[in-house]
Short mmCIF file of C-alpha atoms in Angstrom, two decimals:
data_model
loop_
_atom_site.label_atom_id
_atom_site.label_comp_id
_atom_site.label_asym_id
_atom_site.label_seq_id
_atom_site.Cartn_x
_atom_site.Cartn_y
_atom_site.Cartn_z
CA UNK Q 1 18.58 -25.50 -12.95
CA UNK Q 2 20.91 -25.22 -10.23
CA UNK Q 3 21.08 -22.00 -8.00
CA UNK Q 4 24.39 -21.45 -9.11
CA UNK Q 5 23.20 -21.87 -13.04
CA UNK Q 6 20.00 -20.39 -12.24
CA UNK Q 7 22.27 -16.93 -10.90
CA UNK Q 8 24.50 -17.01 -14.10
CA UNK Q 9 21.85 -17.11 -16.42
CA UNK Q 10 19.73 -13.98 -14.82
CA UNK Q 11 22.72 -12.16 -14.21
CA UNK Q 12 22.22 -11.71 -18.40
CA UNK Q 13 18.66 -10.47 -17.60
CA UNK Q 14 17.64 -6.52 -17.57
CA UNK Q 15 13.79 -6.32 -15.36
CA UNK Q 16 11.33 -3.19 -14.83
CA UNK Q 17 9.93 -3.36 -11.81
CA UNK Q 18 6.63 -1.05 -12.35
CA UNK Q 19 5.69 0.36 -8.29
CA UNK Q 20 7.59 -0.05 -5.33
CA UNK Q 21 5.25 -0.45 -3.07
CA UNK Q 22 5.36 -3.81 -1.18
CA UNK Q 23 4.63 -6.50 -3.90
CA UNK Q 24 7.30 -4.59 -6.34
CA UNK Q 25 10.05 -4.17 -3.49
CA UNK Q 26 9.46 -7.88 -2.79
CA UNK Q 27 9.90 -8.80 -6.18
CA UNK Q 28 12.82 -6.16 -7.36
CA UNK Q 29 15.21 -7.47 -3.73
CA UNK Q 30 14.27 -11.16 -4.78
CA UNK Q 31 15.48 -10.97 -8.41
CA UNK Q 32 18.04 -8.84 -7.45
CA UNK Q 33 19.62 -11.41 -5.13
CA UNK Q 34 19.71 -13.82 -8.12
CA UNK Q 35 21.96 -11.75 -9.95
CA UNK Q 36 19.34 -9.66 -12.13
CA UNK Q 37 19.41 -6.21 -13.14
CA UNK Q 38 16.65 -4.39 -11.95
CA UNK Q 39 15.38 -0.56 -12.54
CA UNK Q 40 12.21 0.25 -10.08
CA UNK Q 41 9.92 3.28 -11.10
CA UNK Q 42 7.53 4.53 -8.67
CA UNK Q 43 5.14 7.31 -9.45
CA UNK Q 44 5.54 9.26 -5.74
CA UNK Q 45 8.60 10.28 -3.68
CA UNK Q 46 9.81 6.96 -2.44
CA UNK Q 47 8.63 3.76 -1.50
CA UNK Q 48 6.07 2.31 0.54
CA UNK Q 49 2.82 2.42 -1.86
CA UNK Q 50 0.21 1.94 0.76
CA UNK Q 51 2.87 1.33 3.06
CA UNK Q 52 3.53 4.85 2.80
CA UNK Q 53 4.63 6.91 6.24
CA UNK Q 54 3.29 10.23 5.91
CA UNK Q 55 5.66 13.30 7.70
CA UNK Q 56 3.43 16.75 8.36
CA UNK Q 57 5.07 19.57 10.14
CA UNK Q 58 2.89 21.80 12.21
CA UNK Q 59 3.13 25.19 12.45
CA UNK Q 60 5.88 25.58 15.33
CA UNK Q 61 8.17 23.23 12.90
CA UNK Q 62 6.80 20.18 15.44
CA UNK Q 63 7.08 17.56 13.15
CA UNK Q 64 5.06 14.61 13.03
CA UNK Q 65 5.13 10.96 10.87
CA UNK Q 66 2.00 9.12 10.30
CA UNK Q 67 1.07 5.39 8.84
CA UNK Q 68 -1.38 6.17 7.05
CA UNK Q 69 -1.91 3.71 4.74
CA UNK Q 70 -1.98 0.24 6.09
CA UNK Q 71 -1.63 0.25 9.89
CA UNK Q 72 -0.08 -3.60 10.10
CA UNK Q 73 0.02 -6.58 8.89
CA UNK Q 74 -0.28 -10.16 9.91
CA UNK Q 75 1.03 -13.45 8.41
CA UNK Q 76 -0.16 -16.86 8.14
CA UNK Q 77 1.87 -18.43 4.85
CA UNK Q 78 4.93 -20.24 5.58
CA UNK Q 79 6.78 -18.45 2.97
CA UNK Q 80 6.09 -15.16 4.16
CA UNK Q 81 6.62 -16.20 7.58
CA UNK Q 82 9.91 -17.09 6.53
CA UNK Q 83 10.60 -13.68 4.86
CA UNK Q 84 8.80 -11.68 8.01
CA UNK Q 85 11.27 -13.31 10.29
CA UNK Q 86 13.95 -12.11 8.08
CA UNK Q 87 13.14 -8.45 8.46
CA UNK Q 88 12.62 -8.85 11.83
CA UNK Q 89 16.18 -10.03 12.31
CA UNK Q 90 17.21 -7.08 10.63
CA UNK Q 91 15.21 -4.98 12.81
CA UNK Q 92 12.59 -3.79 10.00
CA UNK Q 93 9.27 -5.18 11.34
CA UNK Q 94 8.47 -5.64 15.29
CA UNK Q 95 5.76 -6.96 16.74
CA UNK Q 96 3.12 -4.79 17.90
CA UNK Q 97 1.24 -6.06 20.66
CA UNK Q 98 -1.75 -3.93 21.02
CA UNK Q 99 -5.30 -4.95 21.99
CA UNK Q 100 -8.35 -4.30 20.14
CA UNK Q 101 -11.73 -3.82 20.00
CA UNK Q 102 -14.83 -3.00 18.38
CA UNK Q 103 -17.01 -0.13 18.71
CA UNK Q 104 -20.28 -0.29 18.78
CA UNK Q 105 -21.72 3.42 17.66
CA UNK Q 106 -25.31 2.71 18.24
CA UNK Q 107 -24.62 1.72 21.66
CA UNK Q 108 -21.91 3.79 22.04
CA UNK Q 109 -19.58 1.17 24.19
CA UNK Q 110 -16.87 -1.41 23.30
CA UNK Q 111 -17.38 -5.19 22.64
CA UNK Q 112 -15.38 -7.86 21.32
CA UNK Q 113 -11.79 -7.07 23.41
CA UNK Q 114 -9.08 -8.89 21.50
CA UNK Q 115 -6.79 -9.58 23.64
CA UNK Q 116 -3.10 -9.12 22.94
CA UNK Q 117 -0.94 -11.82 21.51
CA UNK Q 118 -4.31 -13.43 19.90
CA UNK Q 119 -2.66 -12.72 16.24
CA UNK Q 120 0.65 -11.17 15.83
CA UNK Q 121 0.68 -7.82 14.37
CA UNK Q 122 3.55 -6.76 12.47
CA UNK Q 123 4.83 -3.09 12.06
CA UNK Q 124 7.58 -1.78 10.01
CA UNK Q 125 9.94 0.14 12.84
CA UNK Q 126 10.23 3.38 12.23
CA UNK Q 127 7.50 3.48 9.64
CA UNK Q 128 5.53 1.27 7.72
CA UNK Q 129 7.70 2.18 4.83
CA UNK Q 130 10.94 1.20 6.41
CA UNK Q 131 10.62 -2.49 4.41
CA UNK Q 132 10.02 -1.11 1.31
CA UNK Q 133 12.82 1.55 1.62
CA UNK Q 134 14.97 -1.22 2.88
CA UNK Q 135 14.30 -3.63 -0.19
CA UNK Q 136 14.84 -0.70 -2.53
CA UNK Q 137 17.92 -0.20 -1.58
CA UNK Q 138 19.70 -3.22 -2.30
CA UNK Q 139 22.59 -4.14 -4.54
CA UNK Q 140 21.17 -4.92 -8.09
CA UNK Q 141 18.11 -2.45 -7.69
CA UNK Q 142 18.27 0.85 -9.15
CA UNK Q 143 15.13 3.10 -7.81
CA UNK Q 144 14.08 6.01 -9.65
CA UNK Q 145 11.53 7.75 -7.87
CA UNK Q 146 8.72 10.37 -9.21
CA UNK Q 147 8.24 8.54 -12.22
CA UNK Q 148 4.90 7.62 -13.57
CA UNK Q 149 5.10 5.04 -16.63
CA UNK Q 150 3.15 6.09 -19.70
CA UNK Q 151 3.65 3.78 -22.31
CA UNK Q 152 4.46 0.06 -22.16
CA UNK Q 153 5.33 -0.89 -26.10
CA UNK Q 154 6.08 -4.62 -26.67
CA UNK Q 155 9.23 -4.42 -29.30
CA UNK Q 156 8.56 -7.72 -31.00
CA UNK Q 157 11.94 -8.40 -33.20
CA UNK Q 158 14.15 -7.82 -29.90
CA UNK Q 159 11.62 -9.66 -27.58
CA UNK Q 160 11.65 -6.24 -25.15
CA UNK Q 161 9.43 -3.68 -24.04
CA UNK Q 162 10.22 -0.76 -24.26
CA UNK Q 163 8.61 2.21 -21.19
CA UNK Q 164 8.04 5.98 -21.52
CA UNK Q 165 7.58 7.66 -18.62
CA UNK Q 166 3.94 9.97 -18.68
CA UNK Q 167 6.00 13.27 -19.48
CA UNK Q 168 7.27 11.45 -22.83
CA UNK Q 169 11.13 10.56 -21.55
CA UNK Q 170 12.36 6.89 -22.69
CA UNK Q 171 13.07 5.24 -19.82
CA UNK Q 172 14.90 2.28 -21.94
CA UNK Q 173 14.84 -1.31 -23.21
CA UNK Q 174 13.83 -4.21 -20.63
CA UNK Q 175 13.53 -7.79 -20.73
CA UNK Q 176 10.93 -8.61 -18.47
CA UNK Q 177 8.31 -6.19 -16.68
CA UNK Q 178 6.76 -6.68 -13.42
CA UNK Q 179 3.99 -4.67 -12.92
CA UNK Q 180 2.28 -3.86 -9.45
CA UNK Q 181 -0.03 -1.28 -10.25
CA UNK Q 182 -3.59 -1.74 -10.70
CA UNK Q 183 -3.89 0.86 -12.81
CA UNK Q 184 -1.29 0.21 -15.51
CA UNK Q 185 -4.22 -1.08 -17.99
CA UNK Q 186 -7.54 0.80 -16.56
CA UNK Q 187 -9.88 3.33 -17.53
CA UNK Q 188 -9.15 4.67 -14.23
CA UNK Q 189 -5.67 6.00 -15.41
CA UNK Q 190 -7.20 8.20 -17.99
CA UNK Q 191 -9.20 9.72 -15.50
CA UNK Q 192 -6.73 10.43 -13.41
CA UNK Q 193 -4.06 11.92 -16.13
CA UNK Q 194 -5.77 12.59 -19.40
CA UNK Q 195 -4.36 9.64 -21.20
CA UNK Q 196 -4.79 6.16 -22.17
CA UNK Q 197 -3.49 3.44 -19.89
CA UNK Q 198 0.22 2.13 -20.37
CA UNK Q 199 -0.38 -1.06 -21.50
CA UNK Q 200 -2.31 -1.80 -24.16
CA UNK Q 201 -4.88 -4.97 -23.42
CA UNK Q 202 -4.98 -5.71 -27.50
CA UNK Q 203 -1.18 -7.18 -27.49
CA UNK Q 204 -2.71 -9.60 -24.33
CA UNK Q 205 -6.03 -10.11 -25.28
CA UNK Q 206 -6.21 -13.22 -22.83
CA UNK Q 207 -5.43 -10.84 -20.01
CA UNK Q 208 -7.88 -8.05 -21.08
CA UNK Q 209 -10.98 -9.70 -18.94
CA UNK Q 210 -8.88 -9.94 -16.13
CA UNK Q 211 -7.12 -7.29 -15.38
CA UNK Q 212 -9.09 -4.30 -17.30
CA UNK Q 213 -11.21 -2.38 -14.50
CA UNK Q 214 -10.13 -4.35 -11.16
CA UNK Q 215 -12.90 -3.10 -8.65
CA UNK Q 216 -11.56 -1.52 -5.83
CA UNK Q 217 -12.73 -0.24 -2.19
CA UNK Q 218 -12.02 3.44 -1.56
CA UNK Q 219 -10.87 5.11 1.72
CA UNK Q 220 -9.92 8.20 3.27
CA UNK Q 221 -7.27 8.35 6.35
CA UNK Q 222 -7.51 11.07 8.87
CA UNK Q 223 -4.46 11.84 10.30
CA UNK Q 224 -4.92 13.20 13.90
CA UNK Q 225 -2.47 14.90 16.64
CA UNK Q 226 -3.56 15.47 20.07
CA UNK Q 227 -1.42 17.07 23.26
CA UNK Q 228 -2.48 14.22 25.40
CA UNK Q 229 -3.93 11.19 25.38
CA UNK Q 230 -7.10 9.95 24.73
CA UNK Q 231 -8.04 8.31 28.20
CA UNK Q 232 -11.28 6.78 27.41
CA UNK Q 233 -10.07 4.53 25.08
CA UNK Q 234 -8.73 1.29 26.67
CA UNK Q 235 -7.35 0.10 23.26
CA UNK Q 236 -4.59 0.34 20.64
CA UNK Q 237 -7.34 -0.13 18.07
CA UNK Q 238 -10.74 -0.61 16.72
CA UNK Q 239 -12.92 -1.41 14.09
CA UNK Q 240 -16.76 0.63 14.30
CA UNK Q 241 -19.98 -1.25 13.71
CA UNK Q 242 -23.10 0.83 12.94
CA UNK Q 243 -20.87 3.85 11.84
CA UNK Q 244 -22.24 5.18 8.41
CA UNK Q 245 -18.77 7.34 8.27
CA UNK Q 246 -15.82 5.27 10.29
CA UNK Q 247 -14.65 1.92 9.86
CA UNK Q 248 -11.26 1.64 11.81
CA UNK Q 249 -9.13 3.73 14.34
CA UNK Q 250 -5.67 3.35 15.33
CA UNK Q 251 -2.95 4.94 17.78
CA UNK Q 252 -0.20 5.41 15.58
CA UNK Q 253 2.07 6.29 18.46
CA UNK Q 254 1.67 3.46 20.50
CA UNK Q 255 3.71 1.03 17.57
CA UNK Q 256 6.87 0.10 18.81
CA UNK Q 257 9.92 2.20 17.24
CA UNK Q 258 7.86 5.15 17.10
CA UNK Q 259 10.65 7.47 18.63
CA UNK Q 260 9.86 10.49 16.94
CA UNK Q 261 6.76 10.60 18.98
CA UNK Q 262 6.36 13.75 21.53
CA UNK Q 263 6.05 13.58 25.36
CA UNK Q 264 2.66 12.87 26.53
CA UNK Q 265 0.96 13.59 22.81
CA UNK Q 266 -0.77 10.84 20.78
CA UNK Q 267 -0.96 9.97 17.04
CA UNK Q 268 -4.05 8.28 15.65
CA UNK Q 269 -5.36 7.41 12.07
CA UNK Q 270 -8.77 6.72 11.28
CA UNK Q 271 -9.89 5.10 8.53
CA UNK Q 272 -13.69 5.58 6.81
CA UNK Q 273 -15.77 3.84 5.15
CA UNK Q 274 -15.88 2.75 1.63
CA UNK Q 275 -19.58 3.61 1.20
CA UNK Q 276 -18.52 7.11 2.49
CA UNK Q 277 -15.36 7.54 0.35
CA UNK Q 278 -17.13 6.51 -2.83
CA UNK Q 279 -20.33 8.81 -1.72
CA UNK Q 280 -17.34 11.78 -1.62
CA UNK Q 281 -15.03 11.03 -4.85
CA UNK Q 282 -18.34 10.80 -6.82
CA UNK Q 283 -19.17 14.03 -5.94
CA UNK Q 284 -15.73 15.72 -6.19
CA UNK Q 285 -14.49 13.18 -9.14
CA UNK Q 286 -11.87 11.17 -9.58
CA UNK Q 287 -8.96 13.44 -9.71
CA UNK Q 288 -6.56 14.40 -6.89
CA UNK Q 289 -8.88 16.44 -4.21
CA UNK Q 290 -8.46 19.94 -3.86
CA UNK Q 291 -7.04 21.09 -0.04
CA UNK Q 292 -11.16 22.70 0.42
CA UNK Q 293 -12.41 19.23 0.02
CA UNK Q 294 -10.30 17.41 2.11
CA UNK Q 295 -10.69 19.55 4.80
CA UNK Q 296 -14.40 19.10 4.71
CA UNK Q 297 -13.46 14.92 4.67
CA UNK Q 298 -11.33 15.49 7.94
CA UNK Q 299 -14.36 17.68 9.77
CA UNK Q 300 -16.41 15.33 8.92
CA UNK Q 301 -14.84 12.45 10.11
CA UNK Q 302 -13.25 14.21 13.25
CA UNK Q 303 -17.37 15.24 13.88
CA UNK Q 304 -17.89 11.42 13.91
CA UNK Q 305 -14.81 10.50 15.65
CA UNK Q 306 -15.90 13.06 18.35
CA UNK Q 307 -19.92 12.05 18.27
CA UNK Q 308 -18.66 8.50 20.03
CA UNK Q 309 -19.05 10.12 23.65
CA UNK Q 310 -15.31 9.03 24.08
CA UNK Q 311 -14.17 12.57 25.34
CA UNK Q 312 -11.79 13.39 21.58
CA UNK Q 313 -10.43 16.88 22.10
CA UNK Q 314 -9.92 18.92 19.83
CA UNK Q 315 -6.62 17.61 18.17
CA UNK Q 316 -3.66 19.39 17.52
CA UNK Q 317 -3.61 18.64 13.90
CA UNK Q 318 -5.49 17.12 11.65
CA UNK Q 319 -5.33 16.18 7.59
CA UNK Q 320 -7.36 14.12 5.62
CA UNK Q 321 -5.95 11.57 2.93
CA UNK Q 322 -7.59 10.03 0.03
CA UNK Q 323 -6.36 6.48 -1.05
CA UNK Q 324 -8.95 6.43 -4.35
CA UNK Q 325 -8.22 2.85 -5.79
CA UNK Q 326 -5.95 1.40 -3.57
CA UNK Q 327 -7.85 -1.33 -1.90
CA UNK Q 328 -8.86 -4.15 -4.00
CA UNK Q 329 -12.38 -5.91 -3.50
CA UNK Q 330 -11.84 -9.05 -5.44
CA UNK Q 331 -8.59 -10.96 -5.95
CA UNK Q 332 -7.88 -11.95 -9.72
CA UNK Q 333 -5.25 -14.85 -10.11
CA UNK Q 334 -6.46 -17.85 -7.93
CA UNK Q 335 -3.55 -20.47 -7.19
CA UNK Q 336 -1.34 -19.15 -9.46
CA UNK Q 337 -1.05 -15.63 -6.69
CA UNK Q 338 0.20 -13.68 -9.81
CA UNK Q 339 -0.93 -12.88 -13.59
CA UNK Q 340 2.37 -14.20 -16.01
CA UNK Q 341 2.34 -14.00 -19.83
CA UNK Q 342 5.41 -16.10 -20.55
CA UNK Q 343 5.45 -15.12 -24.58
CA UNK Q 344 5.56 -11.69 -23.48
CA UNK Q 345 7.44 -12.02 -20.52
CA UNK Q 346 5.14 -9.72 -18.67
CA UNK Q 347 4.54 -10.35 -14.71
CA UNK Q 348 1.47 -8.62 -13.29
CA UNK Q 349 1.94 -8.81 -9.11
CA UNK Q 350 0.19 -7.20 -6.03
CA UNK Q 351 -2.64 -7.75 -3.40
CA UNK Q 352 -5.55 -7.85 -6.20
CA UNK Q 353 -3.30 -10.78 -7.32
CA UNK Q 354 -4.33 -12.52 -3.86
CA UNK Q 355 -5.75 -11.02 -1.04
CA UNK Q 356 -6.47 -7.39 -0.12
CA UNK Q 357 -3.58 -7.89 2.41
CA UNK Q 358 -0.02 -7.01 3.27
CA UNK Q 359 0.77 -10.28 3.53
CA UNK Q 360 -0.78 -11.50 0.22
CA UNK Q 361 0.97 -8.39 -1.48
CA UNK Q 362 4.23 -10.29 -0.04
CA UNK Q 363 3.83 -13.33 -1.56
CA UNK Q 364 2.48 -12.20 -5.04
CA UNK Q 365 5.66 -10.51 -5.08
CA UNK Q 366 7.33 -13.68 -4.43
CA UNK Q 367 5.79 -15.80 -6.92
CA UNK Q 368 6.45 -13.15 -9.71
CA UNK Q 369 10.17 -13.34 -9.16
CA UNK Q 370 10.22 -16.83 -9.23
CA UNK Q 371 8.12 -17.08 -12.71
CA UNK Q 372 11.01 -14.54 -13.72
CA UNK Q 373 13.93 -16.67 -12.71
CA UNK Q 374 12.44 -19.67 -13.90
CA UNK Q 375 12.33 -18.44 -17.49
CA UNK Q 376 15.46 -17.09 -17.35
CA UNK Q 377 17.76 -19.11 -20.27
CA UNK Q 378 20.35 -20.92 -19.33
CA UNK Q 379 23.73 -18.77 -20.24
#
């Protein structure tokens, strides 16, 4: 089909795109640019998904932003290459060129010094979420934010589904859905609301194995503020061996584009362990943690953070984060880098799809807007 033919015949197409973090953003601008109609739902209050910036305001109305999700991203596909370079034209990504390290907590000095320009690091400029936010907003995709989907019903004589959102509301008739969460088929979703999973594994019984209870690697980010810098660390960030609580720290404010950032202050996230995260959310549960036990998350890995003999102050703020199922540990799709069901025209999409990466999130995205557009009829 030509590009011209391929446009005219998707222009006649209506898509849900379920998530916008990075996979569905990907996927929602691509099909939009061929001509398709596309609605995105996200469950939170705007894009990003892990990609997420996070804005706190301290108490003198200071206020302070935060990547607190995924802290870059690197790329070595062609095709995303391709689509990085884009957004760096635009000015949405910029290199970061930061050194790193790792720490060594047993003997409480740095090894392994990284040195900058080894891999490029990518960074969304001013946030993380400034690609995703970007995306969303193009012609052709309609965002609708602070929706969670509760009910995916295949309408067989019209060849449709048909989504609810979780508080009941039709949310209308589709042709195709893309979906990018995890969760949209997993016990885990009825822990977390109450109620069974939106799609129902019977009507894609050849998917149920797959995609049922993806296993995932929990984490909590600590979100830290301090009044000057920290002087004993020689690097933009590291990764901790022999640390039972830690796994990674970064200095938020060192990213390029990070204007917001005050005189002389530093921004850093920390990232623990999945051993320790799982050790917490199976003692608190699975729902949303209350503001008591995230506080006792963020003492406990400031405590750590401040037990590496590095001279941490005491920061100026400080705010824990839980991201419960948001890191995949096993990718499900192989070659194919995304789950389709043609006869249903259902595209599943994400990192789980590929690799728990950025950059594999990218081109899952990719590959389910092209299994889209290639089953698009000809009009």
């Amino acid at each position: 089909m030509s590009a011209a033919a391929a446009a005219a015949a998707a222009s006649a197409a209506n898509v849900a795109v379920i998530g916008g973090g990075i996979s569905g953003a990907v996927c929602a601008s691509l099909l939009a640019a061929h001509g398709v109609a596309v609605t995105l739902f996200d469950s939170g209050r705007g894009a990003g998904g892990r990609m997420a910036q996070r804005r706190e305001v301290m108490e003198d109305g200071t206020e302070l932003r935060f990547d607190h999700g995924a802290p870059y991203f690197t790329v070595s596909n062609d095709e995303v290459a391709r689509v990085v370079s884009g957004w760096e034209a635009r000015g949405l990504v910029a290199e970061w060129k930061a050194m790193f390290a790792c720490f060594d907590r047993e003997a409480g000095k740095f090894t392994d010094f990284e040195k900058e320009g080894t891999i490029k690091k990518y960074v969304g400029v001013p946030g993380m979420n400034s690609i995703c936010k970007s995306l969303c907003l193009e012609d052709g995709v309609v965002a609708k934010f602070g929706v969670t989907i509760g009910r995916m019903d295949w309408i067989q004589d019209r060849s449709s589904w048909l989504l609810a959102s979780l508080d009941g509301r039709d949310l209308g008739h589709f042709d195709y859905v893309v979906a990018t969460d995890k969760n949209i088929a997993s016990p885990r979703f009825s822990g977390l609301t109450g109620r069974p999973p939106p799609l129902d594994l019977s009507l894609l019984p050849q998917l149920s194995m797959m995609i049922q209870d993806i296993p995932v690697r929990p984490c909590f980010a600590l979100m830290l503020a301090f009044s000057e810098p920290l002087t004993k660390v020689p690097v933009q960030g590291f990764s901790f061996s022999n640390s039972d609580y830690l796994s990674w720290a970064f200095c938020d404010s060192s990213k390029p584009g990070r204007a917001h950032v005050l005189l002389n202050s530093q921004s850093w996230v920390l990232h623990s362990t999945a051993e320790y995260a799982s050790k917490v959310i199976n003692n608190i549960g699975p729902r949303k943690p209350s503001a008591d036990a995230l506080a006792k998350v963020a003492e406990e890995l400031l405590k750590e953070f401040q037990a590496t003999g590095l001279n941490i102050p005491q920061p100026i703020f400080m705010k824990a984060h839980r991201w419960g199922s948001a890191f995949p540990a096993i990718a499900i799709s192989g070659d194919d880098k995304c789950v389709w069901d043609k006869s249903m025209k259902l595209a599943i999409c994400g990192d789980f799809c590929t690799s728990p990466s950025v950059e594999g999130a990218v081109l899952s995205g990719m590959r389910g807007a092209s299994k889209i557009l290639g089953h698009c009829p000809d009009s």
